[in-house]
Amino acid sequence: MNFFNIYLEKIKKSTIKNKKKLDFKENQILNKIIVETPPDNFDCDLSTNIALILAKKTNKNPKIIAEKIKAILIHEIKHFSSIDIAGPGFLNIKLSNEAWFYVIKNIEKNKKNFGSNKKNHKYNIEFVSANPTGPLHIGHCRGAIFGDVLSNLLKFNGNKVTKEFYINDYGKQINDFSKSIYFRLKEIKFNTKFPSDETLYPGSYIIDISKKILNDEPDINLENFDKIKNKLKKQGLKYSMDLIKLDLKNLGITHDKFFSETTLVKNKSVEKVIKILKKKNLIEEGYLDPPKGEDNKNWKKVKRLIFKSSLFGDDTNRALTKNDNTWTYFANDLAYHSNKVSRKYDYLINILGADHAGYIRRISSAVNALSKKENILICKVCQLVKLIKNGQPYKMSKRKGDFIEIKDVLNEVGKDSLRFMMLSRSNDAELDFDFNKVLEKNKENPVFYVQYCYARINSLYTSLKINPKSMNKLTGLKFNPNDYEYKLLRKIIEWPKIVELSVKKLEPHRIPFYLYELVTIFHSYWSKGNEDSKFKFIVNGKIKNELTFKIFQLITIILKNAMHILDVSLPKKM
RNA sequence: GCGCCCUUAGCUCAGUUGGAUAGAGCAUCGGUUUUCUAAACCGAGGGUCGUAGGUUCGAAUCCUUCAGGGCGCGCCA
């Protein structure tokens, strides 16, 4: 229910009906027409560029065309009460009272769905997918929150979404992880020193995991690592995933599906995909060139299996087997994405960290080779988070084991602030995460500013002792808004458009920005009464104008819907 | 060397896929509380939208050039 689209269609319809008068033939030339919110300094509700577009296509003077269209629209569209021509030929439209009643009624009717554009696609969103070798750190949480909110947003817009976590439980890292547990176990049992080996994980959580394993099996035989390797891997993985799931839960995130990489290898999924690609002549046995960047010690010129990803725009072809003839990460990922393709989603979305952006070409090539649909895979990259504490950059080192865990941040700043803050920036831009700022409870911390609006509205209900639900039954409502109420209404009708745009561009950060703008007008209005009694909305303990409360109710609807998407709380009292 | 992202007010950032006088917050300066929540509000100053070209009625937005910053360039995951 996007009001701008509704009026766009009406405008188009009327224009096409009057084709001859306006002297054009092809309806397509109306494709670029938009209906949008006019700049603040114009006292009108909608604005359209139709005259400019039409003038360009028919080589006419835009102002003359504008006059013609104005006459047509004002005659044909009852919801338009007046139209001004401004600037180079914009039509600035004011909606009639009838139109505003229609808008208000419509929002109240849709309520929880107000803003939803009722699409019906099937999405798979893969996000977090952190290595299961320990708890999450602050760097993970941007992508985690981004993915979660994007899922909520798509669901709100009527789609079906599967939230998926790919467990990288295969390969070298998980081996190093089990070895680290092995040495910690020896350290605990026999007091042997934990080796200073760069490949091992030093973090203290390894000690905790080791203790748990020891608790399960106090008599575990530690003579030979290789003999208990698989056991340690399995147990370590389990406890590690417990840590990750707990972190996610505290962030308010639950995945629908956890997909294990090892499973793919075990049930020969990789071989199966390679067979398919071989038939398409996309696999070859051969040699690859050495890497272009820094020298790599492990690089060897060996005949190996190669995927011809350069046919799909990748810089180079990609290896599927390692030196020891096991599968590369990419080979397994190929199988994983083949699996996702076979599950018949309309879109596959991968949320990646900036350090994995270089991987996109490769995996997109693979999916394009595997799927009949074009560009079914969309990769969204979250840029880095820079931590700042007391005005200083705060560096983490995973190798030393001194990184900031999500649970510590949550303890300090809370889920609401963390989620809101992580979304208060475009995913394409780096984000400064300032510990001092998120702890502040004022305007500089936008989450409080937004929540405060809801709390203020609710305080009205309590102080006036009215039940907000009874407000639905208002009769004899008059449409006589003051300047602030007009501003609010104009902002309110933007909400579905914000949702639509956020979905289209997969950019949930637009929602916090919108909320901030909306509540700014509200807070302005609230305070205006102090200065000018004309703007007081309560007189002698009674509501002055029912429309005011109607508008506040519409704000409440939006706040609830939006904060539900963000999964940030909305307390009635603060 | 190559690829991706960024560059907008002193600082941190928005900017509705090409529109009107480029917007917020912070910081600075100055104001507002016997009043529906001051966790708030109002006002002022502050801009060559990194650079140089191009596309057109019209560019922060699209194309090209160059510069600066970040991330990556495995047969690690």
Coordinates of N, CA and C in Angstrom, one line a residue, chain A residues 107-308:
Chain A
I107 N -4.5 3.2 6.6 CA -3.5 2.8 7.6 C -4.0 2.1 8.8
E108 N -5.2 2.6 9.3 CA -5.8 1.9 10.4 C -6.2 0.5 10.1
K109 N -6.7 0.4 8.9 CA -7.2 -0.9 8.4 C -6.0 -1.9 8.3
N110 N -4.9 -1.5 7.7 CA -3.8 -2.4 7.5 C -3.0 -2.6 8.8
K111 N -2.9 -1.6 9.6 CA -2.3 -1.7 10.9 C -0.9 -2.4 10.9
K112 N -0.9 -3.6 11.3 CA 0.4 -4.4 11.4 C 1.0 -4.6 10.0
N113 N 0.2 -4.5 9.0 CA 0.8 -4.6 7.7 C 1.0 -3.3 7.0
F114 N 0.7 -2.2 7.7 CA 0.9 -0.9 7.0 C 2.4 -0.7 6.6
G115 N 2.6 -0.5 5.4 CA 4.0 -0.4 4.9 C 4.4 -1.6 4.1
S116 N 3.7 -2.7 4.3 CA 4.1 -3.9 3.6 C 3.5 -3.8 2.1
N117 N 4.4 -4.2 1.2 CA 3.9 -4.1 -0.2 C 3.5 -5.5 -0.8
K118 N 3.3 -6.4 0.2 CA 2.7 -7.7 -0.1 C 3.3 -8.4 -1.3
K119 N 4.6 -8.6 -1.3 CA 5.2 -9.4 -2.3 C 5.1 -10.9 -1.8
N120 N 5.5 -11.8 -2.7 CA 5.4 -13.2 -2.3 C 6.6 -14.0 -2.9
H121 N 7.8 -13.7 -2.5 CA 9.0 -14.4 -3.0 C 9.5 -15.3 -2.0
K122 N 10.4 -16.2 -2.4 CA 11.0 -17.1 -1.5 C 12.5 -16.8 -1.5
Y123 N 13.0 -16.4 -0.3 CA 14.4 -16.0 -0.1 C 15.1 -17.0 0.8
N124 N 16.4 -17.1 0.5 CA 17.3 -17.8 1.4 C 18.4 -16.7 1.7
I125 N 18.6 -16.5 3.0 CA 19.6 -15.6 3.4 C 20.7 -16.3 4.3
E126 N 21.9 -16.3 3.7 CA 22.9 -16.9 4.5 C 23.7 -15.9 5.2
F127 N 23.8 -15.9 6.5 CA 24.6 -14.9 7.2 C 25.2 -15.4 8.5
V128 N 26.2 -14.7 9.0 CA 27.1 -15.0 10.1 C 28.1 -16.0 9.6
S129 N 27.6 -17.3 9.5 CA 28.5 -18.4 9.0 C 30.0 -18.2 9.5
A130 N 30.1 -17.9 10.8 CA 31.4 -17.7 11.4 C 32.1 -19.1 11.6
N131 N 33.4 -19.1 11.5 CA 34.1 -20.3 11.8 C 33.7 -20.9 13.2
P132 N 33.4 -22.1 13.2 CA 32.9 -22.7 14.5 C 34.1 -23.0 15.4
T133 N 35.0 -22.1 15.6 CA 36.1 -22.3 16.4 C 36.2 -21.4 17.7
G134 N 35.0 -20.9 18.0 CA 35.0 -20.0 19.2 C 33.8 -19.1 19.2
P135 N 33.6 -18.3 20.2 CA 32.5 -17.4 20.2 C 32.5 -16.3 19.2
L136 N 31.5 -15.5 19.0 CA 31.5 -14.4 18.1 C 32.2 -13.2 18.7
H137 N 32.8 -12.4 17.8 CA 33.4 -11.2 18.3 C 32.6 -10.0 17.6
I138 N 33.0 -8.8 18.1 CA 32.2 -7.7 17.7 C 32.2 -7.5 16.1
G139 N 33.2 -7.9 15.5 CA 33.3 -7.8 14.0 C 32.2 -8.6 13.3
H140 N 31.8 -9.7 13.9 CA 30.8 -10.6 13.3 C 29.4 -9.9 13.4
C141 N 29.2 -9.1 14.4 CA 27.8 -8.7 14.7 C 27.2 -7.8 13.7
R142 N 28.0 -7.0 13.0 CA 27.3 -6.2 12.0 C 26.6 -7.0 10.9
G143 N 27.3 -8.0 10.4 CA 26.7 -8.8 9.4 C 25.5 -9.6 10.0
A144 N 25.7 -10.0 11.2 CA 24.6 -10.8 11.9 C 23.4 -10.0 12.0
I145 N 23.5 -8.8 12.5 CA 22.3 -7.9 12.7 C 21.8 -7.5 11.3
F146 N 22.7 -7.2 10.4 CA 22.2 -6.8 9.0 C 21.4 -7.9 8.4
G147 N 21.9 -9.1 8.5 CA 21.2 -10.3 7.9 C 19.8 -10.5 8.6
D148 N 19.8 -10.4 9.9 CA 18.6 -10.6 10.6 C 17.5 -9.6 10.3
V149 N 17.9 -8.3 10.3 CA 17.0 -7.3 10.0 C 16.5 -7.3 8.5
L150 N 17.4 -7.7 7.6 CA 17.0 -7.8 6.3 C 16.0 -8.9 6.1
S151 N 16.2 -10.0 6.9 CA 15.2 -11.1 6.9 C 13.8 -10.6 7.4
N152 N 13.9 -9.9 8.5 CA 12.6 -9.4 9.1 C 11.9 -8.4 8.1
L153 N 12.7 -7.6 7.4 CA 12.2 -6.7 6.4 C 11.5 -7.4 5.3
L154 N 12.2 -8.4 4.8 CA 11.6 -9.1 3.6 C 10.4 -9.9 4.0
K155 N 10.4 -10.4 5.3 CA 9.2 -11.1 5.8 C 8.0 -10.1 5.9
F156 N 8.3 -8.9 6.5 CA 7.3 -7.9 6.6 C 6.7 -7.5 5.3
N157 N 7.5 -7.6 4.3 CA 7.0 -7.2 3.0 C 6.3 -8.4 2.3
G158 N 6.0 -9.5 3.0 CA 5.2 -10.5 2.5 C 5.9 -11.8 2.0
N159 N 7.3 -11.8 2.1 CA 8.0 -12.9 1.5 C 8.3 -14.0 2.5
K160 N 8.7 -15.1 2.0 CA 9.1 -16.2 2.8 C 10.6 -16.2 2.9
V161 N 11.2 -16.3 4.1 CA 12.6 -16.2 4.2 C 13.2 -17.4 5.0
T162 N 14.2 -18.0 4.5 CA 14.9 -19.0 5.3 C 16.3 -18.4 5.7
K163 N 16.5 -18.3 7.1 CA 17.7 -17.8 7.6 C 18.7 -19.0 7.8
E164 N 19.8 -18.9 7.1 CA 20.7 -20.0 7.1 C 22.1 -19.7 7.6
F165 N 22.7 -20.7 8.3 CA 24.1 -20.6 8.8 C 24.9 -21.7 8.3
Y166 N 26.0 -21.4 7.6 CA 26.8 -22.5 7.0 C 27.9 -22.7 7.9
I167 N 28.0 -24.0 8.4 CA 29.1 -24.3 9.4 C 30.3 -24.8 8.7
N168 N 31.4 -24.1 8.7 CA 32.6 -24.5 8.1 C 33.4 -25.4 9.0
D169 N 32.8 -26.6 9.1 CA 33.4 -27.6 10.0 C 34.3 -28.6 9.3
Y170 N 35.0 -28.1 8.2 CA 35.8 -29.0 7.4 C 37.1 -28.3 7.2
G171 N 38.2 -29.0 7.1 CA 39.5 -28.3 6.7 C 40.4 -28.1 7.8
K172 N 41.4 -27.2 7.5 CA 42.6 -27.0 8.3 C 42.2 -26.4 9.6
Q173 N 41.4 -25.3 9.5 CA 41.1 -24.5 10.7 C 40.5 -25.4 11.9
I174 N 39.6 -26.3 11.4 CA 38.9 -27.0 12.4 C 39.9 -28.1 13.0
N175 N 40.9 -28.4 12.2 CA 41.9 -29.3 12.7 C 42.8 -28.7 13.8
D176 N 43.2 -27.4 13.4 CA 44.0 -26.6 14.4 C 43.2 -26.4 15.7
F177 N 41.9 -26.2 15.5 CA 41.0 -26.0 16.7 C 41.1 -27.2 17.6
S178 N 40.9 -28.4 17.0 CA 40.9 -29.6 17.8 C 42.2 -29.8 18.5
K179 N 43.3 -29.5 17.8 CA 44.6 -29.6 18.3 C 44.8 -28.7 19.5
S180 N 44.2 -27.5 19.4 CA 44.3 -26.6 20.5 C 43.6 -27.1 21.7
I181 N 42.5 -27.7 21.5 CA 41.8 -28.4 22.6 C 42.6 -29.5 23.3
Y182 N 43.3 -30.2 22.4 CA 44.1 -31.3 22.8 C 45.2 -30.8 23.8
F183 N 45.8 -29.7 23.4 CA 46.9 -29.2 24.3 C 46.4 -28.6 25.6
R184 N 45.2 -28.0 25.5 CA 44.6 -27.5 26.7 C 44.2 -28.6 27.7
L185 N 43.7 -29.7 27.1 CA 43.4 -30.8 27.9 C 44.6 -31.3 28.7
K186 N 45.7 -31.5 27.9 CA 47.0 -31.9 28.5 C 47.4 -31.0 29.6
E187 N 47.2 -29.7 29.3 CA 47.6 -28.6 30.3 C 46.8 -28.8 31.6
I188 N 45.5 -29.0 31.4 CA 44.7 -29.1 32.6 C 45.0 -30.4 33.4
K189 N 45.2 -31.5 32.6 CA 45.4 -32.8 33.3 C 46.8 -33.0 33.8
F190 N 47.8 -32.6 33.0 CA 49.2 -33.0 33.4 C 50.0 -31.7 33.6
N191 N 49.4 -30.6 33.5 CA 50.1 -29.4 33.8 C 51.3 -29.1 32.7
T192 N 51.1 -29.7 31.5 CA 52.1 -29.4 30.5 C 51.9 -28.1 29.9
K193 N 52.9 -27.4 29.4 CA 52.8 -26.1 28.9 C 52.1 -26.1 27.5
F194 N 51.2 -25.1 27.4 CA 50.5 -24.9 26.1 C 51.5 -24.4 25.1
P195 N 51.7 -25.1 23.9 CA 52.8 -24.7 23.0 C 52.5 -23.3 22.4
S196 N 53.6 -22.6 22.2 CA 53.4 -21.3 21.5 C 53.6 -21.5 20.0
D197 N 52.5 -21.9 19.4 CA 52.5 -22.3 18.0 C 51.4 -21.4 17.3
E198 N 51.8 -20.7 16.3 CA 50.9 -19.7 15.6 C 49.6 -20.3 15.1
T199 N 49.7 -21.6 14.8 CA 48.5 -22.2 14.2 C 47.5 -22.6 15.3
L200 N 47.9 -22.5 16.5 CA 46.9 -22.9 17.6 C 46.1 -21.7 18.1
Y201 N 44.9 -22.0 18.6 CA 44.1 -20.9 19.1 C 44.3 -20.7 20.6
P202 N 44.8 -19.5 21.0 CA 45.1 -19.3 22.4 C 44.0 -18.9 23.3
G203 N 42.8 -18.5 22.8 CA 41.8 -17.9 23.5 C 41.3 -18.8 24.8
S204 N 40.9 -18.0 25.8 CA 40.5 -18.7 27.0 C 39.3 -19.6 26.9
Y205 N 38.5 -19.3 25.9 CA 37.3 -20.1 25.7 C 37.6 -21.5 25.3
I206 N 38.9 -21.7 24.8 CA 39.3 -23.1 24.5 C 39.4 -23.9 25.8
I207 N 39.9 -23.2 26.8 CA 40.0 -23.8 28.1 C 38.7 -24.2 28.7
D208 N 37.7 -23.3 28.5 CA 36.3 -23.6 29.0 C 35.8 -24.9 28.2
I209 N 36.0 -24.9 26.9 CA 35.5 -26.0 26.1 C 36.2 -27.3 26.6
S210 N 37.5 -27.2 26.8 CA 38.3 -28.4 27.2 C 37.7 -28.9 28.5
K211 N 37.4 -28.0 29.5 CA 36.9 -28.4 30.8 C 35.6 -29.2 30.6
K212 N 34.8 -28.7 29.7 CA 33.5 -29.3 29.5 C 33.7 -30.8 28.9
I213 N 34.6 -30.9 28.0 CA 34.9 -32.2 27.4 C 35.4 -33.1 28.5
L214 N 36.3 -32.6 29.3 CA 36.8 -33.4 30.4 C 35.7 -33.8 31.4
N215 N 34.8 -32.9 31.6 CA 33.7 -33.2 32.5 C 32.8 -34.4 31.9
D216 N 32.7 -34.4 30.6 CA 31.9 -35.5 29.9 C 32.7 -36.8 30.0
E217 N 34.0 -36.7 29.9 CA 34.8 -37.9 29.9 C 36.1 -37.7 30.7
P218 N 36.0 -37.9 32.0 CA 37.2 -37.5 32.8 C 38.4 -38.4 32.5
D219 N 38.2 -39.6 32.0 CA 39.3 -40.5 31.8 C 39.8 -40.5 30.4
I220 N 39.6 -39.4 29.7 CA 39.9 -39.4 28.3 C 41.4 -39.7 28.1
N221 N 41.7 -40.5 27.1 CA 43.1 -40.9 26.8 C 43.8 -39.9 25.9
L222 N 44.8 -39.2 26.5 CA 45.5 -38.1 25.7 C 46.8 -38.5 25.2
E223 N 47.1 -39.8 25.1 CA 48.4 -40.2 24.6 C 48.7 -39.8 23.2
N224 N 47.7 -40.0 22.3 CA 47.9 -39.8 20.9 C 46.8 -38.9 20.3
F225 N 47.2 -37.7 19.8 CA 46.2 -36.8 19.3 C 45.4 -37.4 18.1
D226 N 46.1 -38.1 17.2 CA 45.4 -38.7 16.0 C 44.3 -39.6 16.4
K227 N 44.5 -40.3 17.6 CA 43.5 -41.3 18.0 C 42.2 -40.7 18.4
I228 N 42.4 -39.5 19.1 CA 41.1 -38.9 19.6 C 40.7 -37.6 18.8
K229 N 41.4 -37.4 17.7 CA 41.2 -36.2 16.9 C 39.7 -36.0 16.5
N230 N 39.1 -37.1 16.0 CA 37.8 -37.0 15.6 C 36.8 -36.7 16.7
K231 N 37.1 -37.3 17.9 CA 36.3 -37.1 19.0 C 36.3 -35.7 19.5
L232 N 37.6 -35.1 19.5 CA 37.7 -33.8 20.0 C 37.1 -32.8 19.0
K233 N 37.2 -33.1 17.7 CA 36.6 -32.3 16.7 C 35.1 -32.2 16.9
K234 N 34.5 -33.4 17.1 CA 33.1 -33.4 17.2 C 32.6 -32.7 18.5
Q235 N 33.3 -33.0 19.6 CA 32.9 -32.4 20.9 C 33.1 -30.9 20.9
G236 N 34.3 -30.5 20.4 CA 34.7 -29.1 20.3 C 33.8 -28.3 19.5
L237 N 33.4 -28.9 18.4 CA 32.5 -28.2 17.4 C 31.1 -28.0 18.1
K238 N 30.7 -29.0 18.8 CA 29.4 -28.9 19.5 C 29.4 -27.8 20.5
Y239 N 30.4 -27.7 21.3 CA 30.5 -26.7 22.4 C 30.7 -25.3 21.8
S240 N 31.5 -25.3 20.7 CA 31.7 -24.0 20.0 C 30.5 -23.5 19.4
M241 N 29.7 -24.4 18.8 CA 28.4 -23.9 18.2 C 27.4 -23.5 19.3
D242 N 27.5 -24.1 20.4 CA 26.7 -23.7 21.6 C 27.0 -22.2 21.9
L243 N 28.3 -21.9 21.9 CA 28.7 -20.5 22.3 C 28.2 -19.6 21.2
I244 N 28.3 -19.9 19.9 CA 27.9 -19.0 18.9 C 26.4 -18.9 18.9
K245 N 25.6 -20.0 19.1 CA 24.2 -19.9 19.2 C 23.7 -19.0 20.4
L246 N 24.4 -19.1 21.5 CA 24.1 -18.3 22.6 C 24.3 -16.8 22.3
D247 N 25.4 -16.5 21.7 CA 25.7 -15.1 21.3 C 24.6 -14.6 20.4
L248 N 24.2 -15.4 19.4 CA 23.2 -15.0 18.5 C 21.9 -14.8 19.2
K249 N 21.6 -15.7 20.1 CA 20.3 -15.6 20.8 C 20.2 -14.3 21.6
N250 N 21.4 -14.0 22.2 CA 21.4 -12.7 23.0 C 21.3 -11.5 22.1
L251 N 21.7 -11.7 20.9 CA 21.5 -10.6 19.9 C 20.1 -10.5 19.3
G252 N 19.3 -11.6 19.7 CA 17.9 -11.7 19.2 C 17.9 -12.4 17.8
I253 N 18.9 -13.2 17.5 CA 18.9 -13.8 16.2 C 18.8 -15.3 16.3
T254 N 17.9 -15.9 15.5 CA 17.8 -17.3 15.4 C 17.8 -17.7 14.0
H255 N 18.6 -18.7 13.6 CA 18.6 -19.2 12.2 C 17.6 -20.3 12.1
D256 N 17.1 -20.5 10.9 CA 16.2 -21.6 10.6 C 16.9 -22.8 10.3
K257 N 18.1 -22.7 9.7 CA 18.8 -23.9 9.3 C 20.3 -23.7 9.5
F258 N 20.9 -24.8 10.0 CA 22.3 -24.9 10.1 C 22.8 -25.9 9.1
F259 N 23.7 -25.6 8.3 CA 24.1 -26.5 7.2 C 25.6 -26.8 7.4
S260 N 25.9 -28.1 7.5 CA 27.3 -28.5 7.8 C 28.1 -28.8 6.5
E261 N 29.3 -28.2 6.5 CA 30.1 -28.4 5.3 C 30.6 -29.9 5.2
T262 N 30.9 -30.5 6.4 CA 31.4 -31.8 6.4 C 30.4 -32.8 5.8
T263 N 29.1 -32.5 6.1 CA 28.0 -33.4 5.5 C 28.1 -33.4 4.0
L264 N 28.4 -32.3 3.4 CA 28.5 -32.2 1.9 C 29.6 -33.1 1.4
V265 N 30.7 -33.1 2.1 CA 31.8 -34.0 1.7 C 31.5 -35.4 1.9
K266 N 30.9 -35.7 3.0 CA 30.6 -37.1 3.3 C 29.6 -37.7 2.4
N267 N 28.6 -37.0 2.0 CA 27.6 -37.6 1.1 C 27.9 -37.4 -0.4
K268 N 29.1 -37.0 -0.6 CA 29.6 -36.9 -2.0 C 28.9 -35.9 -2.9
S269 N 28.4 -34.9 -2.2 CA 27.7 -33.8 -2.9 C 28.6 -33.1 -3.9
V270 N 29.9 -33.0 -3.4 CA 30.9 -32.2 -4.3 C 31.1 -33.0 -5.6
E271 N 31.3 -34.3 -5.5 CA 31.5 -35.1 -6.7 C 30.3 -34.9 -7.7
K272 N 29.1 -34.9 -7.1 CA 27.9 -34.8 -7.9 C 27.8 -33.5 -8.7
V273 N 28.2 -32.4 -8.0 CA 28.1 -31.1 -8.7 C 29.2 -31.0 -9.8
I274 N 30.3 -31.6 -9.5 CA 31.4 -31.6 -10.4 C 31.0 -32.4 -11.7
K275 N 30.3 -33.4 -11.5 CA 29.8 -34.2 -12.6 C 28.9 -33.3 -13.5
I276 N 28.0 -32.6 -12.8 CA 27.1 -31.7 -13.6 C 27.9 -30.7 -14.4
L277 N 28.9 -30.1 -13.7 CA 29.6 -29.0 -14.4 C 30.5 -29.6 -15.5
K278 N 31.0 -30.8 -15.3 CA 31.8 -31.5 -16.3 C 31.0 -31.6 -17.6
K279 N 29.7 -32.0 -17.4 CA 28.9 -32.2 -18.6 C 28.7 -30.9 -19.4
K280 N 28.7 -29.8 -18.6 CA 28.6 -28.5 -19.3 C 30.0 -28.0 -19.7
N281 N 31.0 -28.8 -19.6 CA 32.3 -28.5 -20.0 C 32.9 -27.3 -19.3
L282 N 32.6 -27.2 -18.0 CA 33.1 -26.1 -17.2 C 34.2 -26.5 -16.2
I283 N 34.6 -27.8 -16.3 CA 35.6 -28.3 -15.4 C 36.8 -28.8 -16.3
E284 N 38.0 -28.6 -15.8 CA 39.2 -29.1 -16.5 C 40.2 -29.6 -15.6
E285 N 41.1 -30.4 -16.0 CA 42.3 -30.8 -15.2 C 43.4 -30.0 -15.8
G286 N 44.2 -29.3 -14.9 CA 45.3 -28.5 -15.5 C 46.0 -27.8 -14.4
Y287 N 46.8 -26.8 -14.9 CA 47.6 -26.0 -14.0 C 47.1 -24.6 -13.9
L288 N 47.3 -24.0 -12.7 CA 46.9 -22.6 -12.6 C 48.2 -21.7 -12.5
D289 N 48.1 -20.4 -12.8 CA 49.2 -19.5 -12.6 C 49.4 -19.2 -11.1
P290 N 50.6 -18.9 -10.7 CA 50.8 -18.5 -9.3 C 50.0 -17.2 -9.0
P291 N 49.6 -17.0 -7.7 CA 48.8 -15.9 -7.4 C 49.5 -14.6 -7.6
K292 N 48.7 -13.5 -7.9 CA 49.3 -12.3 -8.3 C 49.7 -11.4 -7.2
G293 N 49.2 -11.5 -6.0 CA 49.5 -10.7 -4.9 C 50.8 -11.1 -4.3
E294 N 50.8 -11.1 -3.0 CA 52.0 -11.5 -2.2 C 52.4 -13.0 -2.6
D295 N 53.7 -13.3 -2.4 CA 54.1 -14.7 -2.7 C 53.5 -15.6 -1.7
N296 N 53.2 -16.8 -2.2 CA 52.5 -17.7 -1.3 C 53.4 -19.0 -1.2
K297 N 53.8 -19.3 0.1 CA 54.8 -20.4 0.3 C 54.2 -21.7 -0.1
N298 N 52.9 -21.8 0.1 CA 52.2 -23.1 -0.1 C 51.9 -23.4 -1.6
W299 N 52.1 -22.4 -2.5 CA 51.7 -22.6 -3.8 C 52.6 -23.6 -4.5
K300 N 52.0 -24.5 -5.3 CA 52.7 -25.6 -6.0 C 52.1 -25.7 -7.4
K301 N 53.0 -26.0 -8.3 CA 52.5 -26.2 -9.7 C 52.1 -27.7 -9.8
V302 N 50.9 -28.0 -9.6 CA 50.4 -29.4 -9.6 C 49.2 -29.5 -10.5
K303 N 49.1 -30.6 -11.2 CA 47.9 -30.8 -12.0 C 46.7 -31.0 -11.0
R304 N 45.7 -30.3 -11.2 CA 44.5 -30.4 -10.3 C 43.2 -30.1 -11.1
L305 N 42.1 -30.3 -10.4 CA 40.8 -30.0 -10.9 C 40.5 -28.5 -10.8
I306 N 40.0 -27.9 -11.9 CA 39.8 -26.5 -12.0 C 38.4 -26.2 -12.5
F307 N 37.8 -25.2 -11.9 CA 36.5 -24.7 -12.4 C 36.7 -23.5 -13.3
K308 N 36.1 -23.5 -14.5 CA 36.4 -22.4 -15.4 C 35.6 -21.1 -15.1

